[in-house]
Structure formats: C-alpha cells, structure tokens
Short mmCIF file of C-alpha atoms in Angstrom, two decimals:
data_model
loop_
_atom_site.label_atom_id
_atom_site.label_comp_id
_atom_site.label_asym_id
_atom_site.label_seq_id
_atom_site.Cartn_x
_atom_site.Cartn_y
_atom_site.Cartn_z
CA MET A 1 0.23 0.04 -0.16
CA LEU A 2 3.19 2.12 0.67
CA ALA A 3 4.56 1.81 -3.08
CA ASP A 4 1.33 2.71 -4.70
CA ASP A 5 0.66 6.43 -4.37
CA PHE A 6 2.16 8.69 -6.60
CA LEU A 7 4.39 9.47 -3.88
CA GLY A 8 4.95 6.05 -2.79
CA GLN A 9 5.73 4.69 -6.04
CA GLN A 10 9.27 6.65 -6.22
CA ARG A 11 10.27 5.54 -2.30
CA GLU A 12 9.31 1.77 -2.31
CA ARG A 13 10.01 -1.92 -2.84
CA SER A 14 7.57 -4.18 -3.34
CA GLU A 15 8.96 -6.81 -3.54
CA ASP A 16 9.53 -11.03 -2.36
CA PRO A 17 11.43 -11.64 -0.52
CA LEU A 18 10.78 -7.85 1.35
CA PRO A 19 14.17 -5.76 1.33
CA GLU A 20 15.70 -6.51 4.53
CA SER A 21 15.59 -3.06 5.89
CA TYR A 22 11.27 -3.28 6.15
CA VAL A 23 11.50 -6.53 8.33
CA HIS A 24 14.42 -4.73 10.24
CA ALA A 25 12.32 -1.55 11.00
CA PHE A 26 9.03 -3.77 11.54
CA ARG A 27 10.69 -5.65 14.40
CA GLU A 28 11.98 -1.95 15.98
CA ILE A 29 8.75 -1.01 16.17
CA ASP A 30 7.15 -4.05 17.58
CA ALA A 31 9.84 -3.54 20.35
CA ASP A 32 8.86 0.27 20.65
CA PRO A 33 6.01 0.75 23.49
CA ASN A 34 5.42 3.86 22.14
CA ASN A 35 5.11 3.02 18.54
CA GLU A 36 2.12 1.09 17.44
CA LEU A 37 1.97 -0.11 13.84
CA ILE A 38 -1.72 -0.39 13.74
CA VAL A 39 -3.93 -2.22 10.54
CA ALA A 40 -7.28 -2.85 9.06
CA GLU A 41 -8.35 -5.78 8.01
CA ILE A 42 -11.26 -7.15 5.43
CA ASP A 43 -12.30 -11.02 5.98
CA GLY A 44 -8.17 -11.97 6.90
CA ASP A 45 -6.87 -9.30 4.29
CA VAL A 46 -4.89 -6.27 4.91
CA ILE A 47 -6.68 -3.46 3.76
CA GLY A 48 -5.43 -0.16 5.69
CA THR A 49 -2.45 0.69 7.74
CA MET A 50 -0.93 3.23 9.74
CA GLN A 51 1.78 4.14 12.99
CA LEU A 52 1.26 5.74 15.97
CA THR A 53 3.79 7.52 17.75
CA PHE A 54 3.37 8.48 21.15
CA THR A 55 5.55 11.36 22.08
CA PRO A 56 6.45 12.51 25.82
CA SER A 57 7.42 16.53 25.23
CA ILE A 58 7.69 19.12 27.97
CA SER A 59 5.73 21.91 26.30
CA PHE A 60 2.15 22.09 26.81
CA ARG A 61 2.75 21.71 30.50
CA GLY A 62 4.47 18.19 30.08
CA GLY A 63 1.59 16.68 27.47
CA LYS A 64 2.16 14.06 25.74
CA ARG A 65 1.71 14.14 21.88
CA CYS A 66 0.01 11.46 19.27
CA THR A 67 1.54 11.56 15.81
CA VAL A 68 -0.10 9.79 13.13
CA GLU A 69 2.21 8.52 10.20
CA SER A 70 2.02 6.10 6.62
CA VAL A 71 -1.88 6.20 6.86
CA ARG A 72 -3.28 4.09 3.85
CA VAL A 73 -6.09 2.23 2.47
CA ASP A 74 -5.76 -0.16 0.27
CA GLU A 75 -7.14 1.36 -3.53
CA LYS A 76 -9.68 -1.09 -3.75
CA HIS A 77 -11.74 -0.73 -0.70
CA ARG A 78 -11.24 3.31 -1.16
CA GLY A 79 -14.04 5.80 -0.85
CA LYS A 80 -15.75 3.08 1.73
CA GLY A 81 -15.17 5.20 4.95
CA ILE A 82 -12.55 3.05 6.06
CA GLY A 83 -9.53 5.69 6.44
CA ARG A 84 -12.08 7.46 8.72
CA GLU A 85 -12.72 4.91 10.90
CA MET A 86 -8.99 4.55 11.11
CA MET A 87 -8.84 7.62 11.95
CA LEU A 88 -11.86 7.94 14.49
CA TRP A 89 -9.84 4.51 16.31
CA ALA A 90 -6.93 6.13 16.33
CA ILE A 91 -8.55 9.05 17.93
CA ASP A 92 -9.28 7.23 20.63
CA ARG A 93 -6.53 5.17 21.41
CA ALA A 94 -4.35 8.39 21.30
CA ARG A 95 -6.68 9.80 24.10
CA GLU A 96 -6.38 6.07 26.03
CA LYS A 97 -2.78 7.17 26.02
CA GLY A 98 -2.94 10.42 27.50
CA CYS A 99 -2.20 12.37 24.91
CA ILE A 100 -3.25 16.30 24.43
CA SER A 101 -2.96 15.73 21.39
CA MET A 102 -2.64 14.58 17.70
CA GLN A 103 -0.07 15.62 14.86
CA LEU A 104 0.66 14.65 11.59
CA THR A 105 2.17 16.11 8.46
CA THR A 106 0.99 15.45 4.54
CA HIS A 107 2.65 16.14 1.30
CA ARG A 108 1.45 19.82 0.40
CA ASP A 109 0.09 18.10 -3.11
CA ARG A 110 -1.77 15.60 -1.20
CA ASN A 111 -5.15 18.12 -1.12
CA ASP A 112 -7.38 15.41 -0.80
CA ALA A 113 -5.87 14.33 2.52
CA HIS A 114 -5.44 17.79 3.50
CA ARG A 115 -9.75 17.58 3.24
CA PHE A 116 -9.89 14.66 5.26
CA TYR A 117 -8.19 15.04 7.94
CA GLU A 118 -9.81 18.56 7.88
CA SER A 119 -13.54 16.95 7.70
CA LEU A 120 -12.54 15.08 11.26
CA GLY A 121 -10.89 18.19 13.08
CA PHE A 122 -7.39 18.74 12.16
CA SER A 123 -5.99 22.04 11.57
CA LYS A 124 -3.46 23.06 9.11
CA SER A 125 -2.25 24.97 11.75
CA HIS A 126 1.72 24.55 10.63
CA VAL A 127 4.14 23.93 8.16
CA GLY A 128 6.20 20.74 7.71
CA MET A 129 9.35 20.83 7.15
CA LYS A 130 12.12 17.94 6.24
CA LEU A 131 15.77 17.40 5.24
CA LYS A 132 16.94 14.26 3.77
CA LEU A 133 20.05 13.06 5.53
CA MET B 1 12.13 29.67 27.42
CA LEU B 2 9.01 27.35 26.33
CA ALA B 3 6.97 30.38 28.12
CA ASP B 4 8.57 32.78 26.98
CA ASP B 5 6.94 33.59 23.27
CA PHE B 6 4.10 34.63 22.05
CA LEU B 7 2.88 31.49 21.57
CA GLY B 8 3.83 29.74 24.72
CA GLN B 9 2.78 32.53 26.65
CA GLN B 10 -0.35 30.99 26.09
CA ARG B 11 0.34 27.26 27.13
CA GLU B 12 3.07 26.92 30.04
CA ARG B 13 3.30 27.82 33.66
CA SER B 14 6.26 28.55 34.54
CA GLU B 15 6.29 28.85 38.29
CA ASP B 16 8.57 27.03 41.61
CA PRO B 17 8.28 24.09 42.21
CA LEU B 18 6.84 23.58 38.07
CA PRO B 19 4.18 21.89 38.00
CA GLU B 20 3.97 18.29 38.60
CA SER B 21 3.05 17.45 34.71
CA TYR B 22 6.91 18.75 34.02
CA VAL B 23 8.34 16.05 36.12
CA HIS B 24 6.77 13.28 35.17
CA ALA B 25 7.27 14.13 31.26
CA PHE B 26 10.68 14.66 31.91
CA ARG B 27 11.23 11.28 33.47
CA GLU B 28 9.08 9.90 30.70
CA ILE B 29 11.64 11.21 28.19
CA ASP B 30 14.98 10.14 30.37
CA ALA B 31 13.65 6.47 30.32
CA ASP B 32 12.59 6.55 26.31
CA PRO B 33 15.91 5.73 24.24
CA ASN B 34 14.17 7.25 20.94
CA ASN B 35 13.36 10.58 23.11
CA GLU B 36 16.62 12.84 23.68
CA LEU B 37 16.38 16.38 25.30
CA ILE B 38 19.36 18.30 24.72
CA VAL B 39 20.37 21.45 26.57
CA ALA B 40 22.51 23.87 25.27
CA GLU B 41 24.97 25.64 28.33
CA ILE B 42 27.21 28.51 29.00
CA ASP B 43 29.30 28.41 32.04
CA GLY B 44 26.71 26.07 33.45
CA ASP B 45 23.35 28.39 32.69
CA VAL B 46 20.99 26.07 29.97
CA ILE B 47 20.55 28.40 27.01
CA GLY B 48 19.20 26.43 24.72
CA THR B 49 16.65 23.49 24.89
CA MET B 50 15.51 20.97 21.69
CA GLN B 51 13.98 17.46 21.71
CA LEU B 52 14.73 15.28 19.04
CA THR B 53 12.66 11.59 19.20
CA PHE B 54 13.96 8.78 16.83
CA THR B 55 11.14 6.94 15.15
CA PRO B 56 11.30 3.57 13.22
CA SER B 57 9.04 3.52 10.34
CA ILE B 58 8.07 0.95 7.80
CA SER B 59 7.80 3.48 4.67
CA PHE B 60 10.98 4.80 2.91
CA ARG B 61 12.17 1.35 2.94
CA GLY B 62 12.30 0.93 6.55
CA GLY B 63 13.79 4.37 7.07
CA LYS B 64 14.39 5.89 11.08
CA ARG B 65 13.37 9.51 10.71
CA CYS B 66 14.30 12.01 13.65
CA THR B 67 11.71 14.92 14.63
CA VAL B 68 12.81 17.38 16.07
CA GLU B 69 10.34 19.57 18.84
CA SER B 70 10.57 22.12 21.20
CA VAL B 71 13.98 24.25 19.52
CA ARG B 72 14.22 27.01 21.88
CA VAL B 73 17.43 29.43 22.90
CA ASP B 74 16.67 32.09 25.82
CA GLU B 75 15.82 35.37 24.65
CA LYS B 76 19.42 36.86 25.87
CA HIS B 77 21.41 34.65 23.66
CA ARG B 78 19.60 34.99 20.51
CA GLY B 79 21.31 36.09 17.34
CA LYS B 80 24.28 34.79 18.42
CA GLY B 81 24.14 31.67 15.94
CA ILE B 82 23.47 28.99 18.67
CA GLY B 83 20.26 27.79 17.42
CA ARG B 84 22.32 27.23 14.30
CA GLU B 85 24.96 25.24 16.30
CA MET B 86 22.14 23.38 18.52
CA MET B 87 20.62 22.28 14.85
CA LEU B 88 23.84 20.99 13.36
CA TRP B 89 24.42 19.01 16.09
CA ALA B 90 21.21 17.44 16.14
CA ILE B 91 21.82 16.38 12.30
CA ASP B 92 24.92 15.04 13.17
CA ARG B 93 23.06 13.61 16.40
CA ALA B 94 20.82 12.24 13.86
CA ARG B 95 22.47 10.42 11.21
CA GLU B 96 24.48 8.77 13.85
CA LYS B 97 21.39 7.39 15.16
CA GLY B 98 21.01 5.80 11.43
CA CYS B 99 18.26 8.30 10.25
CA ILE B 100 17.78 9.01 6.63
CA SER B 101 15.05 11.85 7.43
CA MET B 102 15.05 14.69 10.00
CA GLN B 103 11.80 16.34 10.44
CA LEU B 104 9.63 19.59 12.22
CA THR B 105 6.71 20.91 12.31
CA THR B 106 6.42 25.28 12.78
CA HIS B 107 3.81 27.53 13.26
CA ARG B 108 2.46 29.12 10.01
CA ASP B 109 3.12 32.61 12.27
CA ARG B 110 6.54 32.31 12.84
CA ASN B 111 8.34 33.32 9.91
CA ASP B 112 11.83 33.57 11.33
CA ALA B 113 11.97 30.11 11.69
CA HIS B 114 10.93 29.34 8.51
CA ARG B 115 14.51 30.77 6.86
CA PHE B 116 15.80 29.69 9.24
CA TYR B 117 14.72 25.90 8.91
CA GLU B 118 15.12 26.97 4.99
CA SER B 119 18.96 27.41 6.01
CA LEU B 120 19.63 24.53 6.96
CA GLY B 121 18.25 22.92 4.35
CA PHE B 122 14.89 22.20 5.36
CA SER B 123 12.10 22.30 2.48
CA LYS B 124 8.66 23.30 3.28
CA SER B 125 6.89 20.55 1.73
CA HIS B 126 4.57 19.59 3.85
CA VAL B 127 1.53 21.09 5.43
CA GLY B 128 1.21 19.71 9.50
CA MET B 129 -1.86 19.23 11.02
CA LYS B 130 -2.76 19.57 14.38
CA LEU B 131 -5.99 18.05 16.88
CA LYS B 132 -6.41 18.97 20.75
CA LEU B 133 -7.63 15.99 22.47
#
C-alpha cells in the first residue's frame, strides 16, 4: 500500500522477499511501547495501515502527543469510509494513552488528504519541514 | 524558555515548584531511548533546549526518522548562531542514530523560523496538521 500512490512509487520497493530493511524496521516498531503499527482487516485481508507514535514532551505543560504517520487504505477499498474509521479509532487510542494532541504532516500536494483530515477536526496550523540526511 | 515566546505564553506555566506534569514528562523522556532532551549551556547556564525523537518506520524502505521539537534559545542569547549550532549538532546526532531524514513542524506564523530552517536545508514540503484532544 505504501508503494501504491504517486509519492510512494518513487521510494518504496514491493518485492518478495521484502528488503531486509523493512523487516528490521518492523521489529524495532514492535519492540517499542511508544510505537504502534495498526492494520485494518476485512475477512483476514489487510486493507489499511497506519503508524502511531506517542511522544512524551515537556512543552504544553508536559503533555504527551500522538503522531500519525503512513496512513494508507488499499486502493480497492477507498471511498468506503475506512480511512475515517481508522482515524476515529486512532483518536480514541491517543486519548486512551493520555495524549493531549494529535499531529500529522501530509505532503503539500495531497489536497484530498488535507480535506480529509480537516473533516476530522485537524487544522492546517503548521508548516511541515523535512531534510534528507 | 518554552513560556517565553508569543505562542508559549498562552500555554506554559513557569513557577516554582514546577507543576508535577512537567516533572513526569521529563522522567518519561529520560527513560525512553528514542527520545532525547538536549540542552545547550554557557558557563553552566542552560541557554537552549530541544527534543529529538527517533521513530522507526516502515515507509521509505524502513528508514528511521528524527523529529525535532521544542527548539528554543534563551531570549538574551538569540542572534548569536546558537540555534544554528544546536541544529547542526542535531543533524549529526540523527545521522549517528541512522536516520534517513529529519522532520519538524513549525507554526504557520513563525516566519523567522521558516527562514531559519530553510537556511539549514529544510524544505517546506508538508502541511502540519494538529488536533486538540
């Protein structure tokens, strides 16, 4: 699913067996209590995925944040509200973990994503800046 | 320092003793190997601070990211290149931890910050969206 969209095509490799770097990253996420990789399933098939990171923080009076990354729904299952359901689940999960806010960045060109997150109550208050290392 | 600027004034409490929530957050950060709270000192005085979060991730072929948050330099020491030195240190630290990219969000209204990060090579490729919980 990550390799599926117009940005992902350029940067992911979907092959069998998967490059070892993916497996290594999965193990690291799995071992970290502040990172959760979530999948949505229909009849045992994975049709959606996202990653939640819980970050303890000093600012905002010591409030914990939840960052959502890599939100994807399988092309064949888009337009059915699955992304919305996943995000509502994520918001509940973040509250359950004691987070005071949820944050995400999305590429400037993903206009549909901006509208989608705004419809969930997110506001475009920030600029997301990236540096390749 | 967090309470010092135009956005922080509204949301931080700087008093003695500090509210317990700050102490609790500090302990959580301290205990988490994927979170580092960095201070810059001159003659034993803390004059700058930032938080680095290292996030294992599946996307980008399993590449780890470094998120920088809460970058602050004491008002009395601004304009001396301390923020730049801190960020250059952070970039080195992220490379050392094996990160493939560095990311941050900064409020739309912090125009000086945008220019500062752009001068370090960051690009404003993303929109940062937030939701209060």
